[in-house]
Coordinates of C-alpha atoms and ligand atoms in Angstrom, one line a residue:
M1 CA 0.0 0.0 0.0
Q2 CA 1.3 3.4 -0.9
V3 CA 0.2 7.1 -0.6
K4 CA 0.0 8.2 -4.2
N5 CA -1.1 11.4 -6.0
K6 CA -2.2 13.1 -2.8
K7 CA -1.7 16.5 -1.4
C8 CA 0.5 16.0 1.7
L9 CA 1.5 18.5 4.3
V10 CA 4.5 17.6 6.4
T11 CA 5.1 19.7 9.5
G12 CA 8.8 19.5 10.6
G13 CA 9.5 18.4 7.0
A14 CA 12.9 20.1 7.0
G15 CA 14.1 17.9 9.9
F16 CA 15.8 14.5 9.9
I17 CA 12.9 12.1 9.6
G18 CA 10.6 14.7 7.9
S19 CA 13.0 15.3 5.0
H20 CA 13.3 11.5 4.3
L21 CA 9.5 11.2 4.5
T22 CA 9.0 14.2 2.2
E23 CA 11.4 12.8 -0.4
E24 CA 9.7 9.4 -0.4
L25 CA 6.2 11.0 -0.7
V26 CA 7.4 13.1 -3.7
S27 CA 8.9 9.9 -5.3
F28 CA 5.3 8.4 -5.3
G29 CA 3.9 11.4 -7.2
N30 CA 2.4 13.2 -4.2
E31 CA 2.3 17.0 -4.1
V32 CA 4.1 17.8 -0.8
S33 CA 4.4 21.0 1.2
V34 CA 6.3 21.6 4.4
I35 CA 5.9 23.8 7.4
D36 CA 9.1 24.3 9.4
D37 CA 10.5 27.1 11.4
F38 CA 14.1 25.8 10.8
S39 CA 14.8 25.9 14.5
T40 CA 17.2 22.9 14.0
G41 CA 18.8 24.4 10.9
K42 CA 18.4 24.8 7.1
H43 CA 20.7 21.9 6.1
N44 CA 17.9 20.1 4.2
L45 CA 16.4 23.1 2.5
K46 CA 18.4 22.7 -0.8
L47 CA 17.4 19.1 -1.1
L48 CA 13.7 19.8 -0.5
T49 CA 13.6 22.8 -2.9
A50 CA 15.3 20.6 -5.6
A51 CA 12.6 18.0 -5.1
G52 CA 10.0 20.6 -5.9
V53 CA 8.6 20.8 -2.4
K54 CA 6.7 23.9 -1.3
I55 CA 8.2 25.3 1.8
H56 CA 6.4 27.4 4.4
E57 CA 8.8 28.9 6.9
S58 CA 6.5 29.2 9.9
D59 CA 6.0 28.3 13.5
I60 CA 3.2 25.8 14.4
T61 CA 2.6 27.6 17.7
N62 CA 1.2 30.6 15.7
I63 CA -2.2 29.3 14.5
S64 CA -3.1 32.3 12.4
Q65 CA 0.2 32.2 10.6
I66 CA -0.1 28.5 9.6
E67 CA -3.8 28.5 8.9
P68 CA -3.5 29.1 5.1
F69 CA -1.2 26.1 4.6
F70 CA -3.9 23.7 5.7
R71 CA -6.2 24.5 2.8
D72 CA -6.7 21.9 0.1
I73 CA -4.6 19.2 1.8
D74 CA -5.5 15.4 1.9
I75 CA -3.1 14.1 4.5
I76 CA -1.1 15.7 7.3
F77 CA 2.1 14.2 8.6
H78 CA 2.7 16.1 11.9
L79 CA 6.4 15.8 12.8
A80 CA 7.3 19.3 14.0
A81 CA 8.3 19.1 17.6
M82 CA 10.9 20.0 20.1
N83 CA 12.6 16.6 19.8
R84 CA 14.6 14.9 22.6
A85 CA 14.1 14.4 26.3
Q86 CA 17.0 16.6 27.4
R87 CA 15.8 19.6 25.5
G88 CA 12.4 19.4 27.2
I89 CA 14.1 19.2 30.6
S90 CA 16.1 22.3 29.8
D91 CA 13.0 24.2 28.6
P92 CA 9.7 22.5 29.6
L93 CA 7.5 25.6 28.8
R94 CA 8.6 25.9 25.2
C95 CA 8.5 22.1 24.9
N96 CA 4.8 22.2 26.0
E97 CA 4.1 25.1 23.7
I98 CA 5.4 23.3 20.6
N99 CA 4.6 19.7 21.3
V100 CA 1.2 20.2 22.9
T101 CA -0.2 23.6 21.8
G102 CA 1.4 23.2 18.4
T103 CA -0.1 19.8 17.9
L104 CA -3.5 21.1 19.0
N105 CA -3.3 24.0 16.5
C106 CA -2.6 21.5 13.7
L107 CA -5.5 19.2 14.8
K108 CA -7.9 22.1 14.9
L109 CA -6.9 23.3 11.5
A110 CA -7.1 19.8 10.1
V111 CA -10.8 19.6 11.3
D112 CA -11.6 23.1 10.1
N113 CA -10.3 22.2 6.6
S114 CA -11.9 18.7 6.5
I115 CA -8.6 17.0 6.0
D116 CA -8.8 13.2 5.4
K117 CA -6.1 12.0 7.6
F118 CA -3.7 13.1 10.4
I119 CA -0.6 11.1 11.1
F120 CA 1.1 12.1 14.4
A121 CA 4.8 11.3 15.2
S122 CA 4.8 10.3 18.8
S123 CA 7.6 8.7 20.7
S124 CA 8.6 5.7 22.9
S125 CA 9.1 8.4 25.5
V126 CA 5.4 8.1 26.4
Y127 CA 6.2 4.8 28.1
G128 CA 8.0 4.7 31.5
S129 CA 11.1 2.6 31.9
V130 CA 10.6 -1.2 32.2
T131 CA 12.7 -4.1 33.2
N132 CA 11.0 -7.2 31.9
N133 CA 8.0 -6.4 29.7
K134 CA 8.1 -5.3 26.2
L135 CA 6.3 -2.0 25.6
D136 CA 3.0 -2.6 23.9
E137 CA 0.4 -0.1 22.7
E138 CA -2.2 -1.1 25.4
M139 CA -0.1 -0.7 28.5
D140 CA -0.3 2.0 31.2
L141 CA 1.8 5.0 30.4
K142 CA 4.0 6.9 32.8
P143 CA 6.5 9.2 30.9
L144 CA 9.7 10.1 32.7
N145 CA 10.2 13.7 31.3
P146 CA 8.4 16.7 29.9
Y147 CA 9.0 15.6 26.3
G148 CA 7.2 12.3 27.0
V149 CA 4.4 14.1 28.9
G150 CA 3.9 16.4 26.0
K151 CA 3.8 13.6 23.4
L152 CA 1.3 11.7 25.6
S153 CA -0.9 14.8 26.0
A154 CA -0.8 15.3 22.2
E155 CA -1.7 11.6 21.7
H156 CA -4.8 12.2 23.8
Y157 CA -5.8 15.2 21.7
C158 CA -5.4 13.0 18.6
R159 CA -7.6 10.3 20.1
I160 CA -10.4 12.7 21.2
F161 CA -10.3 14.6 17.8
Y162 CA -11.1 11.2 16.2
E163 CA -13.8 10.4 18.8
I164 CA -15.4 13.9 18.9
F165 CA -14.8 15.3 15.4
G166 CA -14.2 12.2 13.3
L167 CA -10.7 13.3 12.2
K168 CA -8.9 10.1 11.2
T169 CA -5.8 10.4 13.4
T170 CA -3.1 7.7 13.7
I171 CA -0.5 7.9 16.4
L172 CA 2.9 6.4 15.6
R173 CA 5.3 5.8 18.5
Y174 CA 8.8 6.0 17.0
F175 CA 11.7 4.4 18.8
S176 CA 15.3 5.9 18.7
V177 CA 15.4 6.7 15.0
Y178 CA 18.8 7.0 13.3
G179 CA 20.2 7.2 9.8
P180 CA 21.7 9.5 7.1
R181 CA 21.3 13.2 7.6
Q182 CA 20.7 13.0 11.4
Q183 CA 22.7 15.8 12.9
G184 CA 25.5 14.6 15.2
G185 CA 26.9 18.0 16.0
I186 CA 24.0 19.7 17.8
D187 CA 23.1 19.9 21.5
H188 CA 21.5 16.6 22.7
A189 CA 22.1 14.9 19.3
G190 CA 21.0 11.3 18.9
V191 CA 23.7 9.0 20.2
I192 CA 24.4 7.2 16.9
A193 CA 24.9 10.4 14.8
K194 CA 26.8 12.1 17.6
F195 CA 29.2 9.1 18.1
I196 CA 29.8 8.6 14.4
N197 CA 30.8 12.3 14.2
L198 CA 33.1 12.1 17.2
S199 CA 34.6 8.8 16.1
L200 CA 35.4 10.1 12.7
A201 CA 37.1 13.1 14.4
G202 CA 39.0 10.8 16.8
R203 CA 37.4 12.5 19.8
K204 CA 36.1 11.0 23.1
L205 CA 32.7 9.4 23.2
P206 CA 30.7 10.5 26.3
I207 CA 28.5 7.6 27.6
Y208 CA 26.0 8.6 30.3
G209 CA 25.9 5.9 32.9
N210 CA 27.4 2.5 32.3
G211 CA 26.3 2.2 28.7
L212 CA 24.1 -0.8 29.4
Q213 CA 20.9 1.1 28.8
K214 CA 19.3 -0.5 25.8
R215 CA 17.3 0.9 22.8
N216 CA 15.5 -0.4 19.7
F217 CA 17.6 1.7 17.3
S218 CA 15.3 2.1 14.3
Y219 CA 16.6 2.9 10.8
V220 CA 15.0 6.0 9.2
K221 CA 14.0 4.2 5.9
D222 CA 12.1 1.6 7.9
V223 CA 10.4 4.3 9.9
V224 CA 9.4 6.3 6.8
D225 CA 8.1 3.2 5.0
A226 CA 6.0 2.3 8.0
T227 CA 4.7 5.9 8.4
I228 CA 3.5 5.9 4.8
L229 CA 1.9 2.5 5.1
A230 CA 0.0 3.7 8.2
A231 CA -1.2 6.7 6.2
A232 CA -2.4 4.5 3.4
S233 CA -4.2 2.1 5.8
D234 CA -7.7 2.4 7.1
N235 CA -7.2 0.0 10.0
L236 CA -5.6 2.5 12.3
N237 CA -8.0 5.4 12.6
G238 CA -8.1 6.8 16.1
D239 CA -5.4 4.2 17.0
V240 CA -1.8 3.9 18.0
I241 CA 1.1 1.8 16.8
N242 CA 4.8 1.2 17.8
I243 CA 7.2 1.9 14.9
A244 CA 10.5 0.3 15.9
S245 CA 13.2 -2.2 15.0
E246 CA 12.9 -5.7 16.2
K247 CA 15.9 -6.0 18.5
E248 CA 17.4 -4.0 21.5
Y249 CA 21.1 -3.1 21.7
S250 CA 23.0 -1.5 24.5
V251 CA 24.5 1.9 24.0
L252 CA 27.9 0.4 24.8
D253 CA 27.5 -2.3 22.1
V254 CA 26.5 0.4 19.5
T255 CA 29.5 2.5 20.6
N256 CA 31.9 -0.3 20.1
R257 CA 30.4 -1.1 16.7
I258 CA 30.8 2.5 15.6
I259 CA 34.4 2.6 16.8
S260 CA 35.2 -0.5 14.9
E261 CA 33.3 0.4 11.7
T262 CA 35.0 3.8 11.5
S263 CA 38.4 2.3 12.5
S264 CA 38.6 5.1 15.1
E265 CA 41.0 5.5 18.0
S266 CA 38.3 7.3 20.0
E267 CA 38.0 6.3 23.7
I268 CA 34.9 6.0 25.8
D269 CA 34.4 8.7 28.5
Y270 CA 31.9 7.6 31.1
Q271 CA 29.8 10.4 32.5
P272 CA 27.1 10.4 35.3
P273 CA 23.7 9.1 34.1
L274 CA 21.2 11.6 32.7
A275 CA 18.0 12.4 34.5
G276 CA 14.8 11.1 32.9
D277 CA 16.7 8.6 30.7
P278 CA 15.1 5.1 30.8
S279 CA 17.3 2.1 31.2
R280 CA 15.3 0.1 28.6
N281 CA 12.4 0.7 26.3
P282 CA 12.0 -2.6 24.4
A283 CA 9.4 -2.4 21.7
N284 CA 6.7 -4.9 21.1
I285 CA 6.1 -4.7 17.3
N286 CA 3.5 -7.3 16.9
K287 CA 0.9 -4.7 15.8
L288 CA 3.3 -3.3 13.2
K289 CA 3.8 -6.8 11.8
T290 CA 0.1 -7.8 11.9
V291 CA -1.9 -4.7 11.3
L292 CA 0.5 -3.0 8.8
N293 CA 2.1 -6.3 7.7
F294 CA 5.5 -4.6 7.9
S295 CA 8.8 -5.9 9.2
P296 CA 11.8 -3.7 9.5
K297 CA 14.4 -4.4 6.8
H298 CA 17.5 -2.8 8.2
P299 CA 19.1 -4.6 11.1
L300 CA 21.6 -2.5 13.1
N301 CA 24.8 -3.6 11.2
K302 CA 23.3 -2.7 7.9
G303 CA 21.8 0.6 9.1
L304 CA 25.0 1.6 10.8
K305 CA 27.1 0.9 7.7
Q306 CA 24.7 3.0 5.5
T307 CA 24.7 5.9 8.0
I308 CA 28.5 5.9 8.3
S309 CA 29.0 5.8 4.6
S310 CA 26.6 8.7 4.1
M311 CA 28.3 10.8 6.7
L312 CA 31.7 10.0 5.2
S313 CA 30.5 11.1 1.7
R314 CA 29.3 14.4 3.2
N315 CA 32.6 15.2 4.8
Ligands
LIG1 N1 14.6 11.0 16.0 C1 14.0 10.1 16.9 O1 14.7 9.3 17.4 C2 12.6 10.2 17.3 C3 12.1 9.3 18.2 C4 10.7 9.4 18.6 C5 9.9 10.4 18.0 N2 10.5 11.3 17.2 C6 9.6 12.4 16.7 O2 9.7 12.4 15.3 C7 9.5 13.7 14.8 C8 10.7 14.1 13.9 O3 11.9 14.0 14.6 P1 13.3 14.3 14.0 O4 14.3 13.3 14.6 O5 13.2 14.4 12.5 O6 13.6 15.7 14.7 P2 14.1 17.1 14.0 O7 14.4 18.0 15.1 O8 15.2 16.8 13.0 O9 12.9 17.6 13.2 C9 11.9 18.4 13.8 C10 11.6 19.5 12.8 O10 10.6 20.3 13.4 C11 10.9 21.7 13.2 N3 10.3 22.5 14.3 C12 10.5 22.5 15.6 N4 9.7 23.4 16.2 C13 8.9 23.9 15.3 C14 7.9 24.8 15.3 N5 7.5 25.4 16.5 N6 7.2 25.1 14.2 C15 7.6 24.6 13.0 N7 8.6 23.7 12.9 C16 9.2 23.3 14.0 C17 12.4 21.7 13.3 O11 13.0 22.9 12.7 C18 12.8 20.4 12.6 O12 13.1 20.6 11.3 C19 9.4 14.6 16.1 O13 8.1 14.8 16.3 C20 10.0 13.8 17.1 O14 9.6 14.1 18.4 C21 11.8 11.3 16.8

């Protein structure tokens, strides 16, 4: 199933996942526009412009400014957010403004403009930390930080906009996404992009805690493919689904793979653990496999190789 020949609006489309999603939507003949305030940079602007994407430089917290961009759209992919737990801890008010009020603005405009479908990029951060269970979509939620609380609150808005207004919302809980184009050099960067950058520069790799915290690192192409499948499906209206890779890996394991794959002499520099950082968040992806009939195609080794080679070709 594909999304084809539709008018798609991608909020946060100039970001890491949004730019990959936008490119893929364009490749299937969709007309794609993007709302982004470029708060995380303009590095993908050239690529989007070259792909013929219409760019609206605008802030989703300003509802009157973004209102015109919701006219004559079929599907909204809502990815704009203050991403990352540590950013939300540093600035919980702005995190709430973007991730909750910004999402509510987009939902309201989607209803006002009778938009067919609203896909929301949520996060594994809505779950608390677990030791034994895998995280499935039906379990009780207890986020550990403002970012997770904001995503959960936005999820509830998506649910009630379906129940009250009939807007076909689908909530996608992404788990630790990595891949080409993710920025490694910014504050609170994703660990894989950051460590590839540092390894290539032969610099120390700061691991917070003992490195045994585990994540389902998910390759961006798999995440984008699953996102588009969810948008094309009619089985997930008002519903939620985990989008993740199959297996967990520890941060230490990933670090050693990056050092080896980049032939780096970088050393690990152990730092105190971060507040609000779960020790594990193992994904249960049964629903992804059964409802969307999708299995991730990029195991960690393959995804890491592709990410490293793309970062090398940019240097
Ligand atoms: N990367 C991950 O590991 C991961 C994991 C779980 C969930 N997510 C979610 O997926 C989505 C995309 O994440 P990403 O990794 O591509 O992050 P990103 O930071 O690269 O992209 C987010 C984009 O949103 C834009 N943005 C931020 N605030 C805005 C505002 N007020 N108005 C308009 N645009 C704004 C940024 O400029 C950026 O281009 C986010 O919603 C994020 O919370 C990401």
